[in-house]
Coordinates of C-alpha atoms and ligand atoms in Angstrom, one line a residue:
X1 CA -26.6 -14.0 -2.9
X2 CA -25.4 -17.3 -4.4
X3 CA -27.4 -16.5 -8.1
X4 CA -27.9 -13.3 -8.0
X5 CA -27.5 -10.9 -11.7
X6 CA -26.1 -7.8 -10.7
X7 CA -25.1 -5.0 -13.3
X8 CA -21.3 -4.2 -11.9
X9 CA -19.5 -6.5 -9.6
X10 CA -16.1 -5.1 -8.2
X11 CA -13.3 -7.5 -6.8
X12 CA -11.0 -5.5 -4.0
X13 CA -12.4 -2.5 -1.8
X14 CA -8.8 -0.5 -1.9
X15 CA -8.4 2.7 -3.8
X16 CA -9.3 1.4 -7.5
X17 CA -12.0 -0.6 -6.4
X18 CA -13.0 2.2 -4.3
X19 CA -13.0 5.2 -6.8
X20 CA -15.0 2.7 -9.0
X21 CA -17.8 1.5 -6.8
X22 CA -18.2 5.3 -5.8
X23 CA -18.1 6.9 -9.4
X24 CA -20.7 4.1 -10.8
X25 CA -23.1 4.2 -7.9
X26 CA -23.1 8.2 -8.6
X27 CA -23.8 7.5 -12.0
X28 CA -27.1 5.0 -11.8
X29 CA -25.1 1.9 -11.4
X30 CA -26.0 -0.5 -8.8
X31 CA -22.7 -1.8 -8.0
X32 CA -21.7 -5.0 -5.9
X33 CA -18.5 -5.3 -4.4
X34 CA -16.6 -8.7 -2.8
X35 CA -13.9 -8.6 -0.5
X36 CA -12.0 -11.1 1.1
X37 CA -11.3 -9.5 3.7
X38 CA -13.0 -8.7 7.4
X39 CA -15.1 -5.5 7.6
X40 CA -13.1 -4.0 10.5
X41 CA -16.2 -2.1 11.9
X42 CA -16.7 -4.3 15.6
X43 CA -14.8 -3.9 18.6
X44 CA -13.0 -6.8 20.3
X45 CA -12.7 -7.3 23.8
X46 CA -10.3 -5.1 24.8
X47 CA -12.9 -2.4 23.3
X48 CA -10.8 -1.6 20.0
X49 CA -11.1 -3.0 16.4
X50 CA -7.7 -3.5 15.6
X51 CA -4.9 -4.5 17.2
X52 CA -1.6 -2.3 18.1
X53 CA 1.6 -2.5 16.6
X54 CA 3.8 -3.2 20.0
X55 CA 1.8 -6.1 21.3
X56 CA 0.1 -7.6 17.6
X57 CA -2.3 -10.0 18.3
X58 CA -5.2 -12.6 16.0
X59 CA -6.3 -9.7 14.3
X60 CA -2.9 -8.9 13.0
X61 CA -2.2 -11.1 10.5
X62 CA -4.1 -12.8 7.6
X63 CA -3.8 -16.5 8.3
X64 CA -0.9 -16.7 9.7
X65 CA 0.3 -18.8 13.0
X66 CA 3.3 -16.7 13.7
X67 CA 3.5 -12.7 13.2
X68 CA 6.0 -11.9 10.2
X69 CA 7.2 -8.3 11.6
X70 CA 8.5 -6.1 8.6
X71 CA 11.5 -5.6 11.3
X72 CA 12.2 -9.1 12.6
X73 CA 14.5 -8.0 15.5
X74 CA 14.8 -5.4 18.2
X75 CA 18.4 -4.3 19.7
X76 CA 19.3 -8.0 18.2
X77 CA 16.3 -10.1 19.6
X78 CA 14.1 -11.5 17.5
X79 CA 10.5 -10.2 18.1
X80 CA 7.8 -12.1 15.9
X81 CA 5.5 -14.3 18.2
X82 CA 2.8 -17.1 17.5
X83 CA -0.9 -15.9 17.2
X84 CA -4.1 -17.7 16.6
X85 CA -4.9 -18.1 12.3
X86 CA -7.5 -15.7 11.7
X87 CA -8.1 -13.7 9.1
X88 CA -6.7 -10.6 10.4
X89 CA -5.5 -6.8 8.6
X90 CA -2.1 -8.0 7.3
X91 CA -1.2 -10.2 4.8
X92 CA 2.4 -11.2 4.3
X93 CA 2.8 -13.2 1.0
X94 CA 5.8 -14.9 0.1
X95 CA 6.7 -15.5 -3.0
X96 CA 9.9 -16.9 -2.5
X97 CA 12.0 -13.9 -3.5
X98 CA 10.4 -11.4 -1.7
X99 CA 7.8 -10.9 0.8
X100 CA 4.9 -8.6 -0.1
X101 CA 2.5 -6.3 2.2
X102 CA -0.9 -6.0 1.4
X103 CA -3.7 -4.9 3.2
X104 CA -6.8 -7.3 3.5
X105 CA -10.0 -6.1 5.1
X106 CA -12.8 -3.7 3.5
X107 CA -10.4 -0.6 2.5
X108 CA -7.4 -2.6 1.0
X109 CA -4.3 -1.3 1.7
X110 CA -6.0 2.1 3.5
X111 CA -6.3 0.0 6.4
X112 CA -2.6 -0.7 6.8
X113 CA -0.1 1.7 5.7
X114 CA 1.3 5.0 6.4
X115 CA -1.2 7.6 5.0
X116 CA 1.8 9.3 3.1
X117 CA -0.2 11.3 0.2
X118 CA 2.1 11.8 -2.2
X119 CA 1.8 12.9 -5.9
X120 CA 4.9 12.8 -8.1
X121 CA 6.6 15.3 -9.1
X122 CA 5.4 16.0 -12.8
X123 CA 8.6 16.1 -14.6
X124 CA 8.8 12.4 -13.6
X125 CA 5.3 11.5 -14.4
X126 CA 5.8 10.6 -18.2
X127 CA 8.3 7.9 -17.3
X128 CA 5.4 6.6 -14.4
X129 CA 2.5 5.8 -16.8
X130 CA 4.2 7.1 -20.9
X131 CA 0.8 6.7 -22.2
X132 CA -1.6 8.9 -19.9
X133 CA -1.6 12.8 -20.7
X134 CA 0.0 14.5 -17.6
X135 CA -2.1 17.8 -18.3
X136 CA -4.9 16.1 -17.5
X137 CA -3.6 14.3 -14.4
X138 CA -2.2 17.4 -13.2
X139 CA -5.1 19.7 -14.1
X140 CA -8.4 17.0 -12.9
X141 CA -6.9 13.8 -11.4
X142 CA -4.9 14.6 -9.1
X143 CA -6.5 17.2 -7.5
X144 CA -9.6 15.3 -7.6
X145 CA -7.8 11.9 -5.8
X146 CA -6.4 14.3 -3.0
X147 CA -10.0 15.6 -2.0
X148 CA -11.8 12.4 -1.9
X149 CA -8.9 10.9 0.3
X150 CA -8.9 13.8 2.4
X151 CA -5.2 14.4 1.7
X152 CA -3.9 17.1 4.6
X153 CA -0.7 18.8 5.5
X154 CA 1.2 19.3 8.8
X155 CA 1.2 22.5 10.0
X156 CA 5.1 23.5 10.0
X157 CA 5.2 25.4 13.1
X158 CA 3.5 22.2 15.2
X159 CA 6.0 20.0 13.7
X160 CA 9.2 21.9 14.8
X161 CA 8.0 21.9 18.2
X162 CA 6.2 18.9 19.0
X163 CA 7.6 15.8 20.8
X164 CA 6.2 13.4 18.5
X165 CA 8.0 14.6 15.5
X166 CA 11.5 14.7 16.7
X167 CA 12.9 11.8 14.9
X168 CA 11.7 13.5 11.7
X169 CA 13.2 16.9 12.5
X170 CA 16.3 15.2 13.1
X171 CA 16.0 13.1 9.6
X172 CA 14.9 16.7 8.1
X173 CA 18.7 18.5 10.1
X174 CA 20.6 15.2 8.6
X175 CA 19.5 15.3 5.0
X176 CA 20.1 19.3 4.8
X177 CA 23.2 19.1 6.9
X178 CA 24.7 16.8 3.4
X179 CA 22.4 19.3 1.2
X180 CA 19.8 16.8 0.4
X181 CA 16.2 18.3 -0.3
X182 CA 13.8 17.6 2.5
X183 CA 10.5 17.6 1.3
X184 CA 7.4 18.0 3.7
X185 CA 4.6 15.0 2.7
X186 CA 0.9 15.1 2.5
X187 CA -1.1 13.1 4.5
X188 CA -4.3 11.3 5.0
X189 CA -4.1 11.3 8.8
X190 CA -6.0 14.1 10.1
X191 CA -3.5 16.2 12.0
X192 CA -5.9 18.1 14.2
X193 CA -6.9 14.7 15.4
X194 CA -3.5 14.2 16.4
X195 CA -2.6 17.7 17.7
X196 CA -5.4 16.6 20.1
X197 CA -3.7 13.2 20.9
X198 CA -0.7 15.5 21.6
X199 CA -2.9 17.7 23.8
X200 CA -4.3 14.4 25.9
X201 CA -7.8 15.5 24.8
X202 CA -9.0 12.7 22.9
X203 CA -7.7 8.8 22.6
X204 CA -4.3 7.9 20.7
X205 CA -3.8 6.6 17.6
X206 CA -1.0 7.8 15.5
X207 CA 0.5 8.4 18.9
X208 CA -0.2 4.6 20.2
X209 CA 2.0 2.9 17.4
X210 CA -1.1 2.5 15.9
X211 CA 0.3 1.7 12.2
X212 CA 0.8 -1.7 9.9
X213 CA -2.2 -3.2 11.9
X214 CA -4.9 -0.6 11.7
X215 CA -5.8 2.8 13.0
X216 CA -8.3 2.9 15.6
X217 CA -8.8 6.7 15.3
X218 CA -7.1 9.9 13.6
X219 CA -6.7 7.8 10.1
X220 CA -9.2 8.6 7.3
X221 CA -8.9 5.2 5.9
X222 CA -11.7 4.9 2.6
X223 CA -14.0 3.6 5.2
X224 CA -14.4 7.2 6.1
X225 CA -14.2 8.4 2.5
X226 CA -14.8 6.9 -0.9
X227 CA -16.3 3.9 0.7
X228 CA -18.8 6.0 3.1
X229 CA -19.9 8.2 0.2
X230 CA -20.1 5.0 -1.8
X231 CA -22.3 3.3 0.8
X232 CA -24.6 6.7 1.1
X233 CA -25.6 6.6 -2.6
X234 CA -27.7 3.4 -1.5
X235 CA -26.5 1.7 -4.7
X236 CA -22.9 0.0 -3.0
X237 CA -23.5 -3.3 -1.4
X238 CA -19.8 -5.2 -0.1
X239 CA -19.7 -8.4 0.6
X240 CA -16.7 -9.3 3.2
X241 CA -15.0 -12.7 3.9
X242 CA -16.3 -13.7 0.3
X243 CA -13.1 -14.5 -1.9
X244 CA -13.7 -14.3 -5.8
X245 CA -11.7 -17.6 -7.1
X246 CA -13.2 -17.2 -11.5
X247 CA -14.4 -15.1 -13.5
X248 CA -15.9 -16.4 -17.1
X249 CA -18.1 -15.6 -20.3
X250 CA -21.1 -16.4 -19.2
X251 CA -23.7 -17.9 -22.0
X252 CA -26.2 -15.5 -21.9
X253 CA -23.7 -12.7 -22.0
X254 CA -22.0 -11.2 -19.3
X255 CA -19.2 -13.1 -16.8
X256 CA -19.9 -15.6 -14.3
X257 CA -18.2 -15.3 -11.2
X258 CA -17.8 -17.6 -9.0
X259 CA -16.9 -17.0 -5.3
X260 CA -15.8 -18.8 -2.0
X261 CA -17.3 -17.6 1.8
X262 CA -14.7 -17.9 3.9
X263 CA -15.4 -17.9 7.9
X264 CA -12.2 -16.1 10.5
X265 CA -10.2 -19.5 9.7
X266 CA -9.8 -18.7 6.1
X267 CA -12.1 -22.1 6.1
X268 CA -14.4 -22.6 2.7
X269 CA -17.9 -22.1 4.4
X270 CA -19.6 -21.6 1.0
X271 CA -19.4 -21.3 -2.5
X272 CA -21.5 -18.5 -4.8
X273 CA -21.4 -17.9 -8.1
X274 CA -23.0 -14.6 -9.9
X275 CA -23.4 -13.3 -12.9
X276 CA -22.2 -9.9 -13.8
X277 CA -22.8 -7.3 -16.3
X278 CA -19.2 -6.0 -15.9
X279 CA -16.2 -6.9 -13.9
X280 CA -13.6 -4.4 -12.3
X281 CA -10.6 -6.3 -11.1
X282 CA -9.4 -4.2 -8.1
X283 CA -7.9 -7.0 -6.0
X284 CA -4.6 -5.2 -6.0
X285 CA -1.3 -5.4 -8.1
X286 CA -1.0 -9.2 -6.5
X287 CA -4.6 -10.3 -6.2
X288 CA -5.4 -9.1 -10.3
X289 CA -2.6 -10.4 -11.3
X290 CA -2.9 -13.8 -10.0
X291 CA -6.4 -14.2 -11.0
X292 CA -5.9 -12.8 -14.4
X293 CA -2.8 -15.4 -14.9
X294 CA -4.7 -18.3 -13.4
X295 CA -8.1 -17.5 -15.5
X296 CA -6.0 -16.7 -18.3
X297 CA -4.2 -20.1 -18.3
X298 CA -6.9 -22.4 -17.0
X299 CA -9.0 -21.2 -20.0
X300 CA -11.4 -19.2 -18.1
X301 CA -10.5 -16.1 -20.1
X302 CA -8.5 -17.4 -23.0
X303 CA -8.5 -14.3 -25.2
X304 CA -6.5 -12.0 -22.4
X305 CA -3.6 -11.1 -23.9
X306 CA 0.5 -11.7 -23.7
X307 CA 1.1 -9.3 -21.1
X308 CA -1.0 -10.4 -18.1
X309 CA 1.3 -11.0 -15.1
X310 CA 4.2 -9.0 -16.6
X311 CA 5.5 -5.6 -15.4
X312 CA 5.6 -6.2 -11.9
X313 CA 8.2 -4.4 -9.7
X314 CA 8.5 -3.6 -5.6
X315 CA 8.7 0.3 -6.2
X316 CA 11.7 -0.2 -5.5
X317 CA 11.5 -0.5 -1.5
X318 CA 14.4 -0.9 0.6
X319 CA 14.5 0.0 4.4
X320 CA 17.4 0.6 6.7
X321 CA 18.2 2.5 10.0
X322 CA 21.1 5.0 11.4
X323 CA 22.6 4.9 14.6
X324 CA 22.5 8.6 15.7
X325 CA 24.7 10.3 18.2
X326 CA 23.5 10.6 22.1
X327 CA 23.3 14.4 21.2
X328 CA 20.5 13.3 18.3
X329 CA 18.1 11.3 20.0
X330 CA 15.0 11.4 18.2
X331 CA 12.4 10.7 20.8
X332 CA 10.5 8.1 23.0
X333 CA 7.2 9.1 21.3
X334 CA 7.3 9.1 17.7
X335 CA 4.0 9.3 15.5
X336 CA 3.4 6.4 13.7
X337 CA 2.3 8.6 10.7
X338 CA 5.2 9.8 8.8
X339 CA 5.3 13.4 7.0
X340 CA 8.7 14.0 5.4
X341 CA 11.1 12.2 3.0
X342 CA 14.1 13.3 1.6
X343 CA 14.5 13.9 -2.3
X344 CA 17.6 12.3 -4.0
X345 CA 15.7 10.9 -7.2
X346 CA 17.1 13.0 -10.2
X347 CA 21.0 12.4 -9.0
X348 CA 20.9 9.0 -7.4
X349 CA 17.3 7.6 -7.9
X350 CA 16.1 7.7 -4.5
X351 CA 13.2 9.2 -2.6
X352 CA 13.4 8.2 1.1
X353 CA 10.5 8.6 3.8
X354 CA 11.9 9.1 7.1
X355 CA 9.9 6.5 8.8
X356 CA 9.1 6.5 12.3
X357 CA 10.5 3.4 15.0
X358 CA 7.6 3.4 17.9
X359 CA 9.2 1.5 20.0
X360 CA 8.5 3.4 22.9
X361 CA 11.6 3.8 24.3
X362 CA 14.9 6.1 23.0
X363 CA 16.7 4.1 20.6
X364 CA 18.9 6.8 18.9
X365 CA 18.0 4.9 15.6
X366 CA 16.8 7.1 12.3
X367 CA 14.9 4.6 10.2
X368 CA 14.0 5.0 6.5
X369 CA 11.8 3.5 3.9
X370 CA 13.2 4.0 0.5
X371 CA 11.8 4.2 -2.7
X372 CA 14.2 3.7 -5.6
X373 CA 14.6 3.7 -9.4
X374 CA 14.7 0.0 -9.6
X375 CA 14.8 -1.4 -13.5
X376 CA 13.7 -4.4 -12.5
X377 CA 10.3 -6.2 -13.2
X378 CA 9.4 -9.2 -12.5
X379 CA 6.4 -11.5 -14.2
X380 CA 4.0 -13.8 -12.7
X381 CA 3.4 -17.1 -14.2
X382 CA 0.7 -20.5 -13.9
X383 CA 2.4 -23.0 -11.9
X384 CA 0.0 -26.0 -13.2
X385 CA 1.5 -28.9 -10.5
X386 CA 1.4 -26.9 -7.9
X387 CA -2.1 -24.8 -8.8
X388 CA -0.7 -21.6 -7.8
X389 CA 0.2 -18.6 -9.7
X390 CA 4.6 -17.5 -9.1
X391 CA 6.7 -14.5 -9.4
X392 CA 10.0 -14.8 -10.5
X393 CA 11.5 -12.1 -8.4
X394 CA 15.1 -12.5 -8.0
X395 CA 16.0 -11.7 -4.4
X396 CA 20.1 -10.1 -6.2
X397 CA 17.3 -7.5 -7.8
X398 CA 17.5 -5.4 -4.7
X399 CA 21.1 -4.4 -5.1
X400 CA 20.3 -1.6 -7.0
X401 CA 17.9 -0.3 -4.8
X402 CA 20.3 -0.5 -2.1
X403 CA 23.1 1.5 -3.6
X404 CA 20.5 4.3 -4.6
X405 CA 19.7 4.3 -1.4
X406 CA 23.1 4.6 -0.1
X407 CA 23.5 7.4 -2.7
X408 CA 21.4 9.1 0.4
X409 CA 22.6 7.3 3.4
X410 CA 26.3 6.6 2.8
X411 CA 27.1 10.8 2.6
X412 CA 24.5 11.6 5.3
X413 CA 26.9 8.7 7.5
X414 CA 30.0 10.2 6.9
X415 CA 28.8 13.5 7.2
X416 CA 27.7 12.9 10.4
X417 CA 30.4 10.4 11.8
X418 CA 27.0 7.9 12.2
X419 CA 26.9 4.0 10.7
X420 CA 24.2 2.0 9.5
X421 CA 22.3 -0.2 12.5
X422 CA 22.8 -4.2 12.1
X423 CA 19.9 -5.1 14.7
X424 CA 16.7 -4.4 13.1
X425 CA 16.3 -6.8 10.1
X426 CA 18.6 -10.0 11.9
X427 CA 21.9 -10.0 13.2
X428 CA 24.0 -7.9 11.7
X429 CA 22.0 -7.2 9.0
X430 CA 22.2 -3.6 7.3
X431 CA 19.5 -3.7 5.0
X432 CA 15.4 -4.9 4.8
X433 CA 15.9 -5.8 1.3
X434 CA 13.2 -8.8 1.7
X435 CA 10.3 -6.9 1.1
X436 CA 7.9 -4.7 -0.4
X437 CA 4.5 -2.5 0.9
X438 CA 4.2 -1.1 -2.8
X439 CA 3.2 -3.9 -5.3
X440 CA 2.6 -2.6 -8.6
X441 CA 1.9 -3.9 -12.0
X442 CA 1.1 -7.3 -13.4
X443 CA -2.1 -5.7 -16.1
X444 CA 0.0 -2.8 -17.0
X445 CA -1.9 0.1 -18.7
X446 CA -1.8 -0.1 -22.6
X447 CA -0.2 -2.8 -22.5
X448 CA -2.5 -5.9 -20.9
X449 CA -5.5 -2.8 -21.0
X450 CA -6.6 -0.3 -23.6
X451 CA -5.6 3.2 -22.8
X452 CA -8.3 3.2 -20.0
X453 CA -7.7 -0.1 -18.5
X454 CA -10.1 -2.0 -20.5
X455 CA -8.6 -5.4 -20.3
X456 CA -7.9 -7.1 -24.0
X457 CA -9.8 -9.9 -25.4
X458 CA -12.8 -9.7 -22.9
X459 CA -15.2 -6.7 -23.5
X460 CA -16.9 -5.3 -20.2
X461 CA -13.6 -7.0 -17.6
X462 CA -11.3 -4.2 -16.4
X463 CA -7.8 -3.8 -13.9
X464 CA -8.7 -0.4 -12.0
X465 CA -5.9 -1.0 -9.4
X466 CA -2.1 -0.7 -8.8
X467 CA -2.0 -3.8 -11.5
X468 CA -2.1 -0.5 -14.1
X469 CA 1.2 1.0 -12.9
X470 CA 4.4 -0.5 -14.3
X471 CA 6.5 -1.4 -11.1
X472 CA 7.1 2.1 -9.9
X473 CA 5.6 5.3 -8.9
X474 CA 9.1 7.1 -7.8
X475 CA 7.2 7.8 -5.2
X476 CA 4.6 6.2 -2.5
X477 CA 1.6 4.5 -4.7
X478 CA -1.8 5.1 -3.5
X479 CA -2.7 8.9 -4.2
X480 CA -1.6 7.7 -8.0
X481 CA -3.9 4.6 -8.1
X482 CA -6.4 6.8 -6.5
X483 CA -5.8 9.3 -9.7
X484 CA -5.7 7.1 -12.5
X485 CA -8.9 5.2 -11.3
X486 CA -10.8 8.9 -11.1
X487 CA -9.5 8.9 -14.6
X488 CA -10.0 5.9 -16.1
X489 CA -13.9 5.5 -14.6
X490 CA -14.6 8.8 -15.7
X491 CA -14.1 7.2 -19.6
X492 CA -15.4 4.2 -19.1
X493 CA -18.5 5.7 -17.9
X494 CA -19.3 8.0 -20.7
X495 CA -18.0 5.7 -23.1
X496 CA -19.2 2.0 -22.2
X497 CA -22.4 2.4 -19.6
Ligands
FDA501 P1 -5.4 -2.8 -2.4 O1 -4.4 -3.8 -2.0 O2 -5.5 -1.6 -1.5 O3 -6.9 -3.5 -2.3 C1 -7.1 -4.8 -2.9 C2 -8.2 -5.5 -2.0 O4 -8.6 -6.6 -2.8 C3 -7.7 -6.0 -0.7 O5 -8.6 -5.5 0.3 C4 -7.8 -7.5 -0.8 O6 -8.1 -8.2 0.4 C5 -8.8 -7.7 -1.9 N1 -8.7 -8.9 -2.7 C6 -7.6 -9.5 -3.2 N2 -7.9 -10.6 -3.9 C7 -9.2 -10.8 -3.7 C8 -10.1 -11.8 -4.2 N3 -9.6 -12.8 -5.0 N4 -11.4 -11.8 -3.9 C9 -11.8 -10.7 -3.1 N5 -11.0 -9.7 -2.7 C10 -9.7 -9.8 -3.0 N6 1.1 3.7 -0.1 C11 1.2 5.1 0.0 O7 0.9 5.8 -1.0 N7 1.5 5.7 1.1 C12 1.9 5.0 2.3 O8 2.2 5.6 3.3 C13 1.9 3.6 2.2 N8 2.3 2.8 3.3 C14 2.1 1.4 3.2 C15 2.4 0.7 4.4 C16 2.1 -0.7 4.3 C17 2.4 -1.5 5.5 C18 1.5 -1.3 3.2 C19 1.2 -2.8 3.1 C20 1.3 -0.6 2.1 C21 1.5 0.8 2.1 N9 1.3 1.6 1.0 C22 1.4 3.0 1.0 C23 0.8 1.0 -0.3 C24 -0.7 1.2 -0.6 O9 -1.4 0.8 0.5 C25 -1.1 0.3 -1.8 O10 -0.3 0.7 -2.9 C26 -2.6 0.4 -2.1 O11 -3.4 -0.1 -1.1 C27 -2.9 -0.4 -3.4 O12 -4.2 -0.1 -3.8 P2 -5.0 -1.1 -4.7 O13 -6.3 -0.4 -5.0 O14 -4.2 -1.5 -5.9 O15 -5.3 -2.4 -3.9

């Protein structure tokens, strides 16, 4: 409530802001957390919460009047359609060189993406985060971050049978056929779920197309994990559709935060402002960043330091799709949930998911989502005319994420006698090159933060989010953000509470 005093307020409710709300409330803390986002927990009239990814509709997109599809076009056509502005599960933010994914609802980016658990391999982890001992990660961290997600794996001998899995049986047959390693990814979908989907017993999720908009069933999104063991301490309150706009010292100690209530319009319906013992920023590698750089610049938190907004990179994401021979078809019914990626990192800098294309029809395509050794960051900055904070990503940057990718692609083509598709991004357009789903960086560990992502110049403010990791993971993000939260809450709670 507009004036309240609460001990712990938490911006964001993905993984950082998650692990924190979860690990505080355990500890005593009465913790209140604000998302901008819808709560995602009622029905609509067609009897499901969120929307599917063949026919998105108002619920799709976060305040947008036409759907941005991360693949614009379909056998040449372009697909994206209007729908209403609503606050809806996606957001598409353009910052003029590149379009970045995020997930906006109570769950973050758990909501949205793929579920692909993935923990680096270690020998790479020391040039991930240079500053964080690896033993530990390895040893506590990890491990811990996998149970509360409810990381899982696919049982091998379901996936060389079943239908749904095709596409990535044949991505697994190309990679070795050019002796790539194929590696076999966690997950937080729960398989058995879709085993049943597979059997007809229960209602499709993973095998409805049922991704980038929002899982209706099989996906253990943190609503069904940190968040639920969060909310059944008794100490969590979230407040959705409320949109934190400052944070600032507040004269009798403390910050002051002040927030905007926003109704499904993304229209201002009220403005709050609370005070707060302590303030985790966990609005994501974008949504910290931007607020630090605005408060930062504005005044509202002169004494942050230098490196707020820098160290941002896209993971290095690229996408692209093969056409395969009519004796490699991979499959009308692909799950939406992918669970294998092949591993070209140490000789050409890649790590490619083999993604699945739902379409619901054969289309002899093998589509890919890349994750690449990209060395480029990018910085955030105040743009004072305009009142908005920029990224000065430079769309060239994704070169060299393309030709590590091709260090994959271009010997599994000729290999196989295959080429590239040139209908799924435009016309005749090889590569998605526009975009990224992993943001990262922007309050870079030890750098804008302590060692523990204590932010400098403010006591008691804190990043707990991707805005920690430096602009790559060489690998998908979240099981990492997950782990360095466990680890950096589990400090801050002996150390500062
Ligand atoms: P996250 O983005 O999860 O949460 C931040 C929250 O803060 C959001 O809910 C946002 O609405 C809220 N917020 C922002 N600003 C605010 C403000 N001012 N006031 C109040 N609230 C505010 N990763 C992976 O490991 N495996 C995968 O398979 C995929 N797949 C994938 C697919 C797609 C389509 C996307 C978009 C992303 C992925 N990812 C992924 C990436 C992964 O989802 C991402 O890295 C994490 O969600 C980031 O977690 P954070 O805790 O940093 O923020």
């Amino acid at each position: 409530p507009n004036g309240a005093r609460v001990p712990v307020l938490v911006i964001g409710t993905g993984y950082g802001g998650s692990v924190a709300a979860l690990r505080l409330a355990q500890a005593g803390v009465d913790v209140h957390m604000v998302e901008m986002g819808m709560t995602w927990d009622t029905p609509g009239s067609d009897g499901k919460i969120f929307s599917g990814m063949r026919s998105p509709d108002y619920r799709a997109y976060w305040l947008r009047t036409r759907t941005k599809q991360p693949l614009s076009n379909f056998l040449g056509f372009p697909i994206d359609k209007d729908v209403p502005r609503y606050t809806g599960i996606l957001d598409a933010e353009d910052f003029g060189g590149i379009l970045v994914y995020q997930g906006r609802g109570v769950g973050g980016g758990s909501l949205v993406n793929g579920g692909m658990a993935v923990t680096p391999k270690r020998s790479r982890f020391s040039s991930v985060l240079p500053s964080v001992n690896a033993d530990e990660m390895y040893n506590v961290y990890y491990p811990r971050a996998n149970a509360g997600l409810g990381v899982n794996e696919i049982d091998r001998a379901w996936f060389d049978t079943t239908d749904c899995y095709q596409y990535a049986r044949v991505g697994r047959k190309h990679a070795q056929r050019s002796g790539f390693e194929f590696v076999y990814v966690p997950n937080v979908y729960d398989f058995n779920y879709m085993k049943q989907e597979a059997a007809g017993a229960v209602p499709k999720s993973a095998l409805n197309a049922e991704i980038l908009y929002g899982n209706n069933y099989g996906k253990k999104s943190l609503q069904k994990t940190y968040l639920a063991q969060a909310k059944a301490t008794g100490r969590v309150a979230i407040s959705a559709q409320h949109r934190v706009t400052s944070v600032s010292p507040a004269s009798g100690g403390g910050y002051t935060v002040a927030i905007e209530q926003i109704d499904t319009t993304g229209a201002v319906v009220a403005t709050k402002t609370v005070t707060a013992g302590r303030v985790f920023f966990a609005a994501g590698s974008v949504g910290t960043s931007k607020l630090l750089v605005k408060l930062k610049a504005t005044g509202a938190l002169p004494n942050l330091n230098g490196e707020i907004g820098k160290g941002w990179g896209d993971n290095g994401n690229v996408m692209v799709g093969r056409a395969n021979h009519l004796w490699d078809p991979t499959g009308s019914l692909q799950s939406g949930m992918p669970t294998g990626g092949i591993d070209n990192w140490d000789a050409g800098g890649a790590f490619a998911e083999v993604a699945p294309l739902p379409t619901g029809i054969e289309t002899y395509a093998s589509f890919y989502l890349s994750i690449t050794n990209t060395p480029h960051r990018a910085q955030f900055s105040w743009n004072a005319s305009a009142g908005r904070v920029d990224l000065d990503w430079q769309t060239a940057w994704k070169q060299s994420s393309i030709d590590m990718a091709k260090s994959i692609f271009d010997k599994i083509n000729s290999k196989e006698g295959t080429i590239y598709r040139t209908d799924l991004f435009g016309t005749y357009k090889i590569w998605g090159d526009h975009l990224t789903y992993h943001p990262l960086g922007g309050a870079v560990l030890n750098k804008a933060t302590d060692n523990y992502g204590r932010l400098h110049g403010h006591p008691g403010l804190y990043a707990i989010d991707g805005s920690l990791i430096p602009g790559n993971t060489s690998v998908n993000p979240f099981v990492t953000i997950t782990a360095l939260a466990e680890r950096n809450i589990e400090k801050i709670i002996a150390t500062d509470l």
